[in-house]
Amino acid sequence: MSYIIAPSILSADFANLQRDCEMINNSSADWFHVDIMDGMFVPNISFGFPVLKAIHKYAKKPLDVHLMIVDPDRYAQQFKDAGATTLTVHYEACNHLHRSIQNIKNLGMKAGVAINPHTSANLLEDVIKDIDLICVMSVNPGFGGQKFIENTYSKIKQLNELKKKHNSNALIEIDGGVDLNNYKKLIECGANVLVAGNTVFASSNPTDTIQQLKTL
Ligand code: DX5
Ligand code: ZN
């Protein structure tokens, strides 16, 4: 079973960003997960374009950019210019989600939609065919190092049913609280991408931890 590991830069050492990017480059990780927070959609501010561009300068793997911002359409072009491969917007932050998705794809990026823990998987029914990635929030967004929400397992199963029904190829990504105790179960339930911040960067050997997360 092949799946993607995306270490989350939010937990990296920002004073040693180049070093941490190179660690990911030289590890068995597949993507860089990059969290953008605006202090409005979520109660935290992470970083913006200058930092994203600095990551892009050193990253040799795709940038999976997760926008936790209100009205994300305003910045889609700038995220493309800053190096985003996949651009994920929140279901809860878009009044015209279909338009936002088309806009991202027209700019030449892969389009993702994230759903908060309280948002039902079924609400993606009318767009699941159009998107490349579904980001299932397994914590309330805003911070790294939070506790995994158990309801996520059944959400993954529901999303896989929905994908089958609509013949969708969207990857199912799990974001928040992924660790060495739950990653196998998440893959067994049908997840395709695992984001890991704290589990990777707070470990004594991040490269080894990534390798462990890649091994079933
Ligand atoms: C949370 C972010 C996550 C976060 C995950 O709002 O979207 O990507 O970095 O961090 P961990 O793996 O530490 O829960
Ligand atoms: Zn994220």
PDB file of C-alpha atoms and ligand atoms in Angstrom:
ATOM      1  CA  MET A   1       0.000   0.000   0.000  1.00  0.00           C
ATOM      2  CA  SER A   2       1.688   3.219  -1.029  1.00  0.00           C
ATOM      3  CA  TYR A   3       1.034   6.467   0.792  1.00  0.00           C
ATOM      4  CA  ILE A   4       2.516   9.896   1.245  1.00  0.00           C
ATOM      5  CA  ILE A   5       4.212  11.375   4.314  1.00  0.00           C
ATOM      6  CA  ALA A   6       4.169  15.163   4.563  1.00  0.00           C
ATOM      7  CA  PRO A   7       6.141  16.583   7.504  1.00  0.00           C
ATOM      8  CA  SER A   8       4.617  19.853   8.710  1.00  0.00           C
ATOM      9  CA  ILE A   9       7.009  22.791   8.651  1.00  0.00           C
ATOM     10  CA  LEU A  10       4.963  24.463  11.413  1.00  0.00           C
ATOM     11  CA  SER A  11       6.924  22.351  13.906  1.00  0.00           C
ATOM     12  CA  ALA A  12      10.330  23.004  12.306  1.00  0.00           C
ATOM     13  CA  ASP A  13      12.966  25.259  13.870  1.00  0.00           C
ATOM     14  CA  PHE A  14      12.421  28.581  12.045  1.00  0.00           C
ATOM     15  CA  ALA A  15      15.907  29.709  12.983  1.00  0.00           C
ATOM     16  CA  ASN A  16      17.243  26.657  11.133  1.00  0.00           C
ATOM     17  CA  LEU A  17      14.758  26.415   8.296  1.00  0.00           C
ATOM     18  CA  GLN A  18      17.319  25.542   5.635  1.00  0.00           C
ATOM     19  CA  ARG A  19      18.645  22.688   7.795  1.00  0.00           C
ATOM     20  CA  ASP A  20      15.138  21.338   8.405  1.00  0.00           C
ATOM     21  CA  CYS A  21      14.238  21.602   4.695  1.00  0.00           C
ATOM     22  CA  GLU A  22      17.363  19.641   3.835  1.00  0.00           C
ATOM     23  CA  MET A  23      16.504  17.037   6.459  1.00  0.00           C
ATOM     24  CA  ILE A  24      13.160  16.533   4.666  1.00  0.00           C
ATOM     25  CA  ASN A  25      14.878  16.488   1.247  1.00  0.00           C
ATOM     26  CA  ASN A  26      17.222  13.738   2.422  1.00  0.00           C
ATOM     27  CA  SER A  27      14.546  11.697   4.212  1.00  0.00           C
ATOM     28  CA  SER A  28      11.918   9.320   2.840  1.00  0.00           C
ATOM     29  CA  ALA A  29       9.232  12.030   3.173  1.00  0.00           C
ATOM     30  CA  ASP A  30       7.264  12.782   0.009  1.00  0.00           C
ATOM     31  CA  TRP A  31       5.927  16.333   0.444  1.00  0.00           C
ATOM     32  CA  PHE A  32       6.423  19.440   2.548  1.00  0.00           C
ATOM     33  CA  HIS A  33       3.228  20.437   4.401  1.00  0.00           C
ATOM     34  CA  VAL A  34       3.114  24.204   4.885  1.00  0.00           C
ATOM     35  CA  ASP A  35       0.499  25.790   7.172  1.00  0.00           C
ATOM     36  CA  ILE A  36      -0.576  29.381   6.536  1.00  0.00           C
ATOM     37  CA  MET A  37      -2.648  30.929   9.373  1.00  0.00           C
ATOM     38  CA  ASP A  38      -4.114  34.424   9.376  1.00  0.00           C
ATOM     39  CA  GLY A  39      -5.242  34.940  12.975  1.00  0.00           C
ATOM     40  CA  MET A  40      -8.849  35.245  11.704  1.00  0.00           C
ATOM     41  CA  PHE A  41      -9.920  31.834  10.457  1.00  0.00           C
ATOM     42  CA  VAL A  42      -7.854  30.275  13.238  1.00  0.00           C
ATOM     43  CA  PRO A  43      -6.668  31.760  16.529  1.00  0.00           C
ATOM     44  CA  ASN A  44      -3.010  31.789  15.504  1.00  0.00           C
ATOM     45  CA  ILE A  45      -0.708  33.425  12.952  1.00  0.00           C
ATOM     46  CA  SER A  46       2.021  31.298  11.364  1.00  0.00           C
ATOM     47  CA  PHE A  47       3.927  32.934   8.492  1.00  0.00           C
ATOM     48  CA  GLY A  48       3.426  34.305   4.992  1.00  0.00           C
ATOM     49  CA  PHE A  49       5.042  34.642   1.584  1.00  0.00           C
ATOM     50  CA  PRO A  50       8.655  35.481   2.516  1.00  0.00           C
ATOM     51  CA  VAL A  51       8.929  32.312   4.598  1.00  0.00           C
ATOM     52  CA  LEU A  52       7.120  30.217   1.996  1.00  0.00           C
ATOM     53  CA  LYS A  53       9.517  31.477  -0.675  1.00  0.00           C
ATOM     54  CA  ALA A  54      12.484  30.628   1.558  1.00  0.00           C
ATOM     55  CA  ILE A  55      11.136  27.080   1.972  1.00  0.00           C
ATOM     56  CA  HIS A  56      10.601  26.817  -1.785  1.00  0.00           C
ATOM     57  CA  LYS A  57      14.205  27.841  -2.386  1.00  0.00           C
ATOM     58  CA  TYR A  58      15.506  24.755  -0.552  1.00  0.00           C
ATOM     59  CA  ALA A  59      12.668  22.222  -0.855  1.00  0.00           C
ATOM     60  CA  LYS A  60      13.225  19.523  -3.464  1.00  0.00           C
ATOM     61  CA  LYS A  61       9.802  17.949  -2.932  1.00  0.00           C
ATOM     62  CA  PRO A  62       6.270  19.248  -3.655  1.00  0.00           C
ATOM     63  CA  LEU A  63       4.882  21.983  -1.402  1.00  0.00           C
ATOM     64  CA  ASP A  64       1.484  21.056   0.025  1.00  0.00           C
ATOM     65  CA  VAL A  65       0.174  24.436   1.178  1.00  0.00           C
ATOM     66  CA  HIS A  66      -2.701  24.420   3.680  1.00  0.00           C
ATOM     67  CA  LEU A  67      -4.466  27.778   3.918  1.00  0.00           C
ATOM     68  CA  MET A  68      -6.198  28.470   7.214  1.00  0.00           C
ATOM     69  CA  ILE A  69      -7.249  31.934   6.089  1.00  0.00           C
ATOM     70  CA  VAL A  70     -10.520  33.689   5.319  1.00  0.00           C
ATOM     71  CA  ASP A  71     -11.356  34.469   1.687  1.00  0.00           C
ATOM     72  CA  PRO A  72      -8.363  32.555   0.277  1.00  0.00           C
ATOM     73  CA  ASP A  73      -9.160  33.415  -3.387  1.00  0.00           C
ATOM     74  CA  ARG A  74      -7.473  36.783  -2.880  1.00  0.00           C
ATOM     75  CA  TYR A  75      -4.055  35.164  -2.609  1.00  0.00           C
ATOM     76  CA  ALA A  76      -4.200  32.103  -4.888  1.00  0.00           C
ATOM     77  CA  GLN A  77      -1.977  33.651  -7.580  1.00  0.00           C
ATOM     78  CA  GLN A  78       0.619  34.690  -4.984  1.00  0.00           C
ATOM     79  CA  PHE A  79       0.735  31.188  -3.559  1.00  0.00           C
ATOM     80  CA  LYS A  80       1.313  29.825  -7.057  1.00  0.00           C
ATOM     81  CA  ASP A  81       4.151  32.331  -7.527  1.00  0.00           C
ATOM     82  CA  ALA A  82       5.619  31.367  -4.135  1.00  0.00           C
ATOM     83  CA  GLY A  83       5.899  27.717  -5.211  1.00  0.00           C
ATOM     84  CA  ALA A  84       2.743  25.891  -4.054  1.00  0.00           C
ATOM     85  CA  THR A  85       2.148  22.557  -5.804  1.00  0.00           C
ATOM     86  CA  THR A  86      -1.132  21.847  -4.028  1.00  0.00           C
ATOM     87  CA  LEU A  87      -3.250  24.630  -2.577  1.00  0.00           C
ATOM     88  CA  THR A  88      -5.801  23.600   0.027  1.00  0.00           C
ATOM     89  CA  VAL A  89      -8.591  25.929   1.135  1.00  0.00           C
ATOM     90  CA  HIS A  90     -11.035  25.343   3.962  1.00  0.00           C
ATOM     91  CA  TYR A  91     -14.632  24.383   3.192  1.00  0.00           C
ATOM     92  CA  GLU A  92     -15.645  26.689   6.055  1.00  0.00           C
ATOM     93  CA  ALA A  93     -13.720  29.677   4.644  1.00  0.00           C
ATOM     94  CA  CYS A  94     -15.163  29.733   1.108  1.00  0.00           C
ATOM     95  CA  ASN A  95     -18.538  31.197   0.156  1.00  0.00           C
ATOM     96  CA  HIS A  96     -18.086  30.006  -3.417  1.00  0.00           C
ATOM     97  CA  LEU A  97     -16.088  26.830  -2.994  1.00  0.00           C
ATOM     98  CA  HIS A  98     -16.630  25.612  -6.559  1.00  0.00           C
ATOM     99  CA  ARG A  99     -15.232  28.867  -7.910  1.00  0.00           C
ATOM    100  CA  SER A 100     -12.241  28.732  -5.530  1.00  0.00           C
ATOM    101  CA  ILE A 101     -11.412  25.190  -6.700  1.00  0.00           C
ATOM    102  CA  GLN A 102     -11.620  26.130 -10.391  1.00  0.00           C
ATOM    103  CA  ASN A 103      -9.477  29.192  -9.760  1.00  0.00           C
ATOM    104  CA  ILE A 104      -6.718  27.099  -8.126  1.00  0.00           C
ATOM    105  CA  LYS A 105      -6.766  24.577 -10.976  1.00  0.00           C
ATOM    106  CA  ASN A 106      -6.759  27.318 -13.626  1.00  0.00           C
ATOM    107  CA  LEU A 107      -3.623  28.727 -12.007  1.00  0.00           C
ATOM    108  CA  GLY A 108      -1.916  25.360 -12.550  1.00  0.00           C
ATOM    109  CA  MET A 109      -2.008  23.993  -8.987  1.00  0.00           C
ATOM    110  CA  LYS A 110      -3.655  20.921  -7.544  1.00  0.00           C
ATOM    111  CA  ALA A 111      -6.758  21.842  -5.560  1.00  0.00           C
ATOM    112  CA  GLY A 112      -7.432  20.640  -2.041  1.00  0.00           C
ATOM    113  CA  VAL A 113     -10.347  21.206   0.327  1.00  0.00           C
ATOM    114  CA  ALA A 114      -9.931  20.896   4.101  1.00  0.00           C
ATOM    115  CA  ILE A 115     -12.775  20.103   6.484  1.00  0.00           C
ATOM    116  CA  ASN A 116     -12.789  20.922  10.169  1.00  0.00           C
ATOM    117  CA  PRO A 117     -13.629  18.209  12.712  1.00  0.00           C
ATOM    118  CA  HIS A 118     -17.254  19.438  12.942  1.00  0.00           C
ATOM    119  CA  THR A 119     -17.810  19.440   9.163  1.00  0.00           C
ATOM    120  CA  SER A 120     -19.546  16.392   7.729  1.00  0.00           C
ATOM    121  CA  ALA A 121     -17.780  14.474   4.957  1.00  0.00           C
ATOM    122  CA  ASN A 122     -21.054  14.460   2.978  1.00  0.00           C
ATOM    123  CA  LEU A 123     -20.805  18.208   2.423  1.00  0.00           C
ATOM    124  CA  LEU A 124     -18.079  17.490  -0.141  1.00  0.00           C
ATOM    125  CA  GLU A 125     -20.425  15.412  -2.299  1.00  0.00           C
ATOM    126  CA  ASP A 126     -20.900  18.091  -4.982  1.00  0.00           C
ATOM    127  CA  VAL A 127     -17.191  18.876  -5.402  1.00  0.00           C
ATOM    128  CA  ILE A 128     -15.438  15.575  -4.703  1.00  0.00           C
ATOM    129  CA  LYS A 129     -15.062  14.855  -8.414  1.00  0.00           C
ATOM    130  CA  ASP A 130     -13.352  18.228  -8.980  1.00  0.00           C
ATOM    131  CA  ILE A 131     -10.679  18.107  -6.292  1.00  0.00           C
ATOM    132  CA  ASP A 132      -7.242  16.509  -6.032  1.00  0.00           C
ATOM    133  CA  LEU A 133      -7.062  16.318  -2.246  1.00  0.00           C
ATOM    134  CA  ILE A 134      -9.342  16.243   0.795  1.00  0.00           C
ATOM    135  CA  CYS A 135      -7.629  17.368   3.988  1.00  0.00           C
ATOM    136  CA  VAL A 136      -9.429  15.868   6.978  1.00  0.00           C
ATOM    137  CA  MET A 137      -8.621  17.921  10.047  1.00  0.00           C
ATOM    138  CA  SER A 138      -8.055  15.478  12.882  1.00  0.00           C
ATOM    139  CA  VAL A 139      -7.561  18.358  15.351  1.00  0.00           C
ATOM    140  CA  ASN A 140      -9.127  21.802  15.446  1.00  0.00           C
ATOM    141  CA  PRO A 141      -6.825  23.806  13.173  1.00  0.00           C
ATOM    142  CA  GLY A 142      -4.484  26.446  14.543  1.00  0.00           C
ATOM    143  CA  PHE A 143      -1.734  24.685  16.433  1.00  0.00           C
ATOM    144  CA  GLY A 144       0.701  21.811  16.172  1.00  0.00           C
ATOM    145  CA  GLY A 145       1.021  19.125  18.829  1.00  0.00           C
ATOM    146  CA  GLN A 146      -2.692  18.664  19.628  1.00  0.00           C
ATOM    147  CA  LYS A 147      -4.512  15.451  20.474  1.00  0.00           C
ATOM    148  CA  PHE A 148      -5.908  13.345  17.616  1.00  0.00           C
ATOM    149  CA  ILE A 149      -9.727  13.256  17.344  1.00  0.00           C
ATOM    150  CA  GLU A 150     -10.922   9.625  17.102  1.00  0.00           C
ATOM    151  CA  ASN A 151     -13.953  10.354  14.902  1.00  0.00           C
ATOM    152  CA  THR A 152     -11.468  10.809  12.044  1.00  0.00           C
ATOM    153  CA  TYR A 153     -11.376   7.061  11.357  1.00  0.00           C
ATOM    154  CA  SER A 154     -15.041   6.891  10.416  1.00  0.00           C
ATOM    155  CA  LYS A 155     -14.721  10.074   8.363  1.00  0.00           C
ATOM    156  CA  ILE A 156     -12.014   8.456   6.236  1.00  0.00           C
ATOM    157  CA  LYS A 157     -14.324   5.524   5.570  1.00  0.00           C
ATOM    158  CA  GLN A 158     -17.228   7.828   4.653  1.00  0.00           C
ATOM    159  CA  LEU A 159     -15.003   9.776   2.284  1.00  0.00           C
ATOM    160  CA  ASN A 160     -13.851   6.600   0.577  1.00  0.00           C
ATOM    161  CA  GLU A 161     -17.503   5.615   0.020  1.00  0.00           C
ATOM    162  CA  LEU A 162     -18.199   9.052  -1.412  1.00  0.00           C
ATOM    163  CA  LYS A 163     -15.159   8.807  -3.684  1.00  0.00           C
ATOM    164  CA  LYS A 164     -16.354   5.460  -5.015  1.00  0.00           C
ATOM    165  CA  LYS A 165     -19.872   6.762  -5.603  1.00  0.00           C
ATOM    166  CA  HIS A 166     -18.570   9.695  -7.652  1.00  0.00           C
ATOM    167  CA  ASN A 167     -15.545   8.011  -9.208  1.00  0.00           C
ATOM    168  CA  SER A 168     -13.228  10.571  -7.588  1.00  0.00           C
ATOM    169  CA  ASN A 169      -9.427  10.300  -7.471  1.00  0.00           C
ATOM    170  CA  ALA A 170      -8.998  12.785  -4.610  1.00  0.00           C
ATOM    171  CA  LEU A 171      -6.299  11.827  -2.103  1.00  0.00           C
ATOM    172  CA  ILE A 172      -7.426  11.683   1.532  1.00  0.00           C
ATOM    173  CA  GLU A 173      -4.997  13.547   3.776  1.00  0.00           C
ATOM    174  CA  ILE A 174      -5.047  13.432   7.581  1.00  0.00           C
ATOM    175  CA  ASP A 175      -3.798  16.529   9.374  1.00  0.00           C
ATOM    176  CA  GLY A 176      -3.264  16.786  13.129  1.00  0.00           C
ATOM    177  CA  GLY A 177      -2.132  14.473  15.888  1.00  0.00           C
ATOM    178  CA  VAL A 178      -0.720  11.793  13.582  1.00  0.00           C
ATOM    179  CA  ASP A 179       1.788   9.723  15.534  1.00  0.00           C
ATOM    180  CA  LEU A 180       3.562   6.376  15.634  1.00  0.00           C
ATOM    181  CA  ASN A 181       0.587   4.805  17.441  1.00  0.00           C
ATOM    182  CA  ASN A 182      -2.170   5.756  15.000  1.00  0.00           C
ATOM    183  CA  TYR A 183      -0.550   5.996  11.548  1.00  0.00           C
ATOM    184  CA  LYS A 184      -1.048   2.325  10.650  1.00  0.00           C
ATOM    185  CA  LYS A 185      -4.748   2.405  11.514  1.00  0.00           C
ATOM    186  CA  LEU A 186      -5.182   5.589   9.455  1.00  0.00           C
ATOM    187  CA  ILE A 187      -3.654   3.894   6.398  1.00  0.00           C
ATOM    188  CA  GLU A 188      -5.778   0.760   7.000  1.00  0.00           C
ATOM    189  CA  CYS A 189      -8.905   2.944   7.072  1.00  0.00           C
ATOM    190  CA  GLY A 190      -7.982   4.346   3.646  1.00  0.00           C
ATOM    191  CA  ALA A 191      -5.919   7.492   4.200  1.00  0.00           C
ATOM    192  CA  ASN A 192      -3.476   8.359   1.386  1.00  0.00           C
ATOM    193  CA  VAL A 193      -1.467  11.232   2.901  1.00  0.00           C
ATOM    194  CA  LEU A 194      -0.337  11.667   6.514  1.00  0.00           C
ATOM    195  CA  VAL A 195       0.805  15.052   7.794  1.00  0.00           C
ATOM    196  CA  ALA A 196       3.075  14.943  10.841  1.00  0.00           C
ATOM    197  CA  GLY A 197       4.512  17.939  12.653  1.00  0.00           C
ATOM    198  CA  ASN A 198       5.222  17.336  16.299  1.00  0.00           C
ATOM    199  CA  THR A 199       5.792  13.599  15.843  1.00  0.00           C
ATOM    200  CA  VAL A 200       8.624  14.293  13.398  1.00  0.00           C
ATOM    201  CA  PHE A 201      10.220  17.463  14.725  1.00  0.00           C
ATOM    202  CA  ALA A 202       9.970  16.767  18.456  1.00  0.00           C
ATOM    203  CA  SER A 203      11.578  13.366  18.033  1.00  0.00           C
ATOM    204  CA  SER A 204      15.272  12.829  18.727  1.00  0.00           C
ATOM    205  CA  ASN A 205      15.860  11.641  15.158  1.00  0.00           C
ATOM    206  CA  PRO A 206      13.374  13.198  12.687  1.00  0.00           C
ATOM    207  CA  THR A 207      14.791  11.302   9.677  1.00  0.00           C
ATOM    208  CA  ASP A 208      14.277   7.969  11.450  1.00  0.00           C
ATOM    209  CA  THR A 209      10.800   8.959  12.574  1.00  0.00           C
ATOM    210  CA  ILE A 210       9.826   9.765   8.979  1.00  0.00           C
ATOM    211  CA  GLN A 211      11.189   6.363   7.947  1.00  0.00           C
ATOM    212  CA  GLN A 212       9.108   4.708  10.680  1.00  0.00           C
ATOM    213  CA  LEU A 213       5.981   6.528   9.463  1.00  0.00           C
ATOM    214  CA  LYS A 214       6.725   5.196   5.957  1.00  0.00           C
ATOM    215  CA  THR A 215       6.929   1.607   7.191  1.00  0.00           C
ATOM    216  CA  LEU A 216       3.790  -0.432   7.773  1.00  0.00           C
TER     217      LEU A 216
HETATM  218  C1  DX5 B   1      -2.864  22.373  12.434  1.00  0.00           C
HETATM  219  C2  DX5 B   1      -2.050  22.262  11.168  1.00  0.00           C
HETATM  220  C3  DX5 B   1      -1.256  21.035  11.083  1.00  0.00           C
HETATM  221  C4  DX5 B   1      -0.192  20.900  12.134  1.00  0.00           C
HETATM  222  C5  DX5 B   1      -0.060  19.456  12.468  1.00  0.00           C
HETATM  223  O1  DX5 B   1      -3.698  23.457  12.351  1.00  0.00           O
HETATM  224  O2  DX5 B   1      -2.891  22.299  10.031  1.00  0.00           O
HETATM  225  O3  DX5 B   1      -0.696  20.841   9.794  1.00  0.00           O
HETATM  226  O4  DX5 B   1       1.067  21.396  11.726  1.00  0.00           O
HETATM  227  O5  DX5 B   1       0.779  19.327  13.538  1.00  0.00           O
HETATM  228  P1  DX5 B   1       0.817  18.028  14.451  1.00  0.00           P
HETATM  229  O6  DX5 B   1       1.229  16.887  13.557  1.00  0.00           O
HETATM  230  O7  DX5 B   1       1.857  18.372  15.459  1.00  0.00           O
HETATM  231  O8  DX5 B   1      -0.546  17.823  15.041  1.00  0.00           O
HETATM  232 ZN    ZN B   2      -2.010  21.661   8.043  1.00  0.00          ZN
END
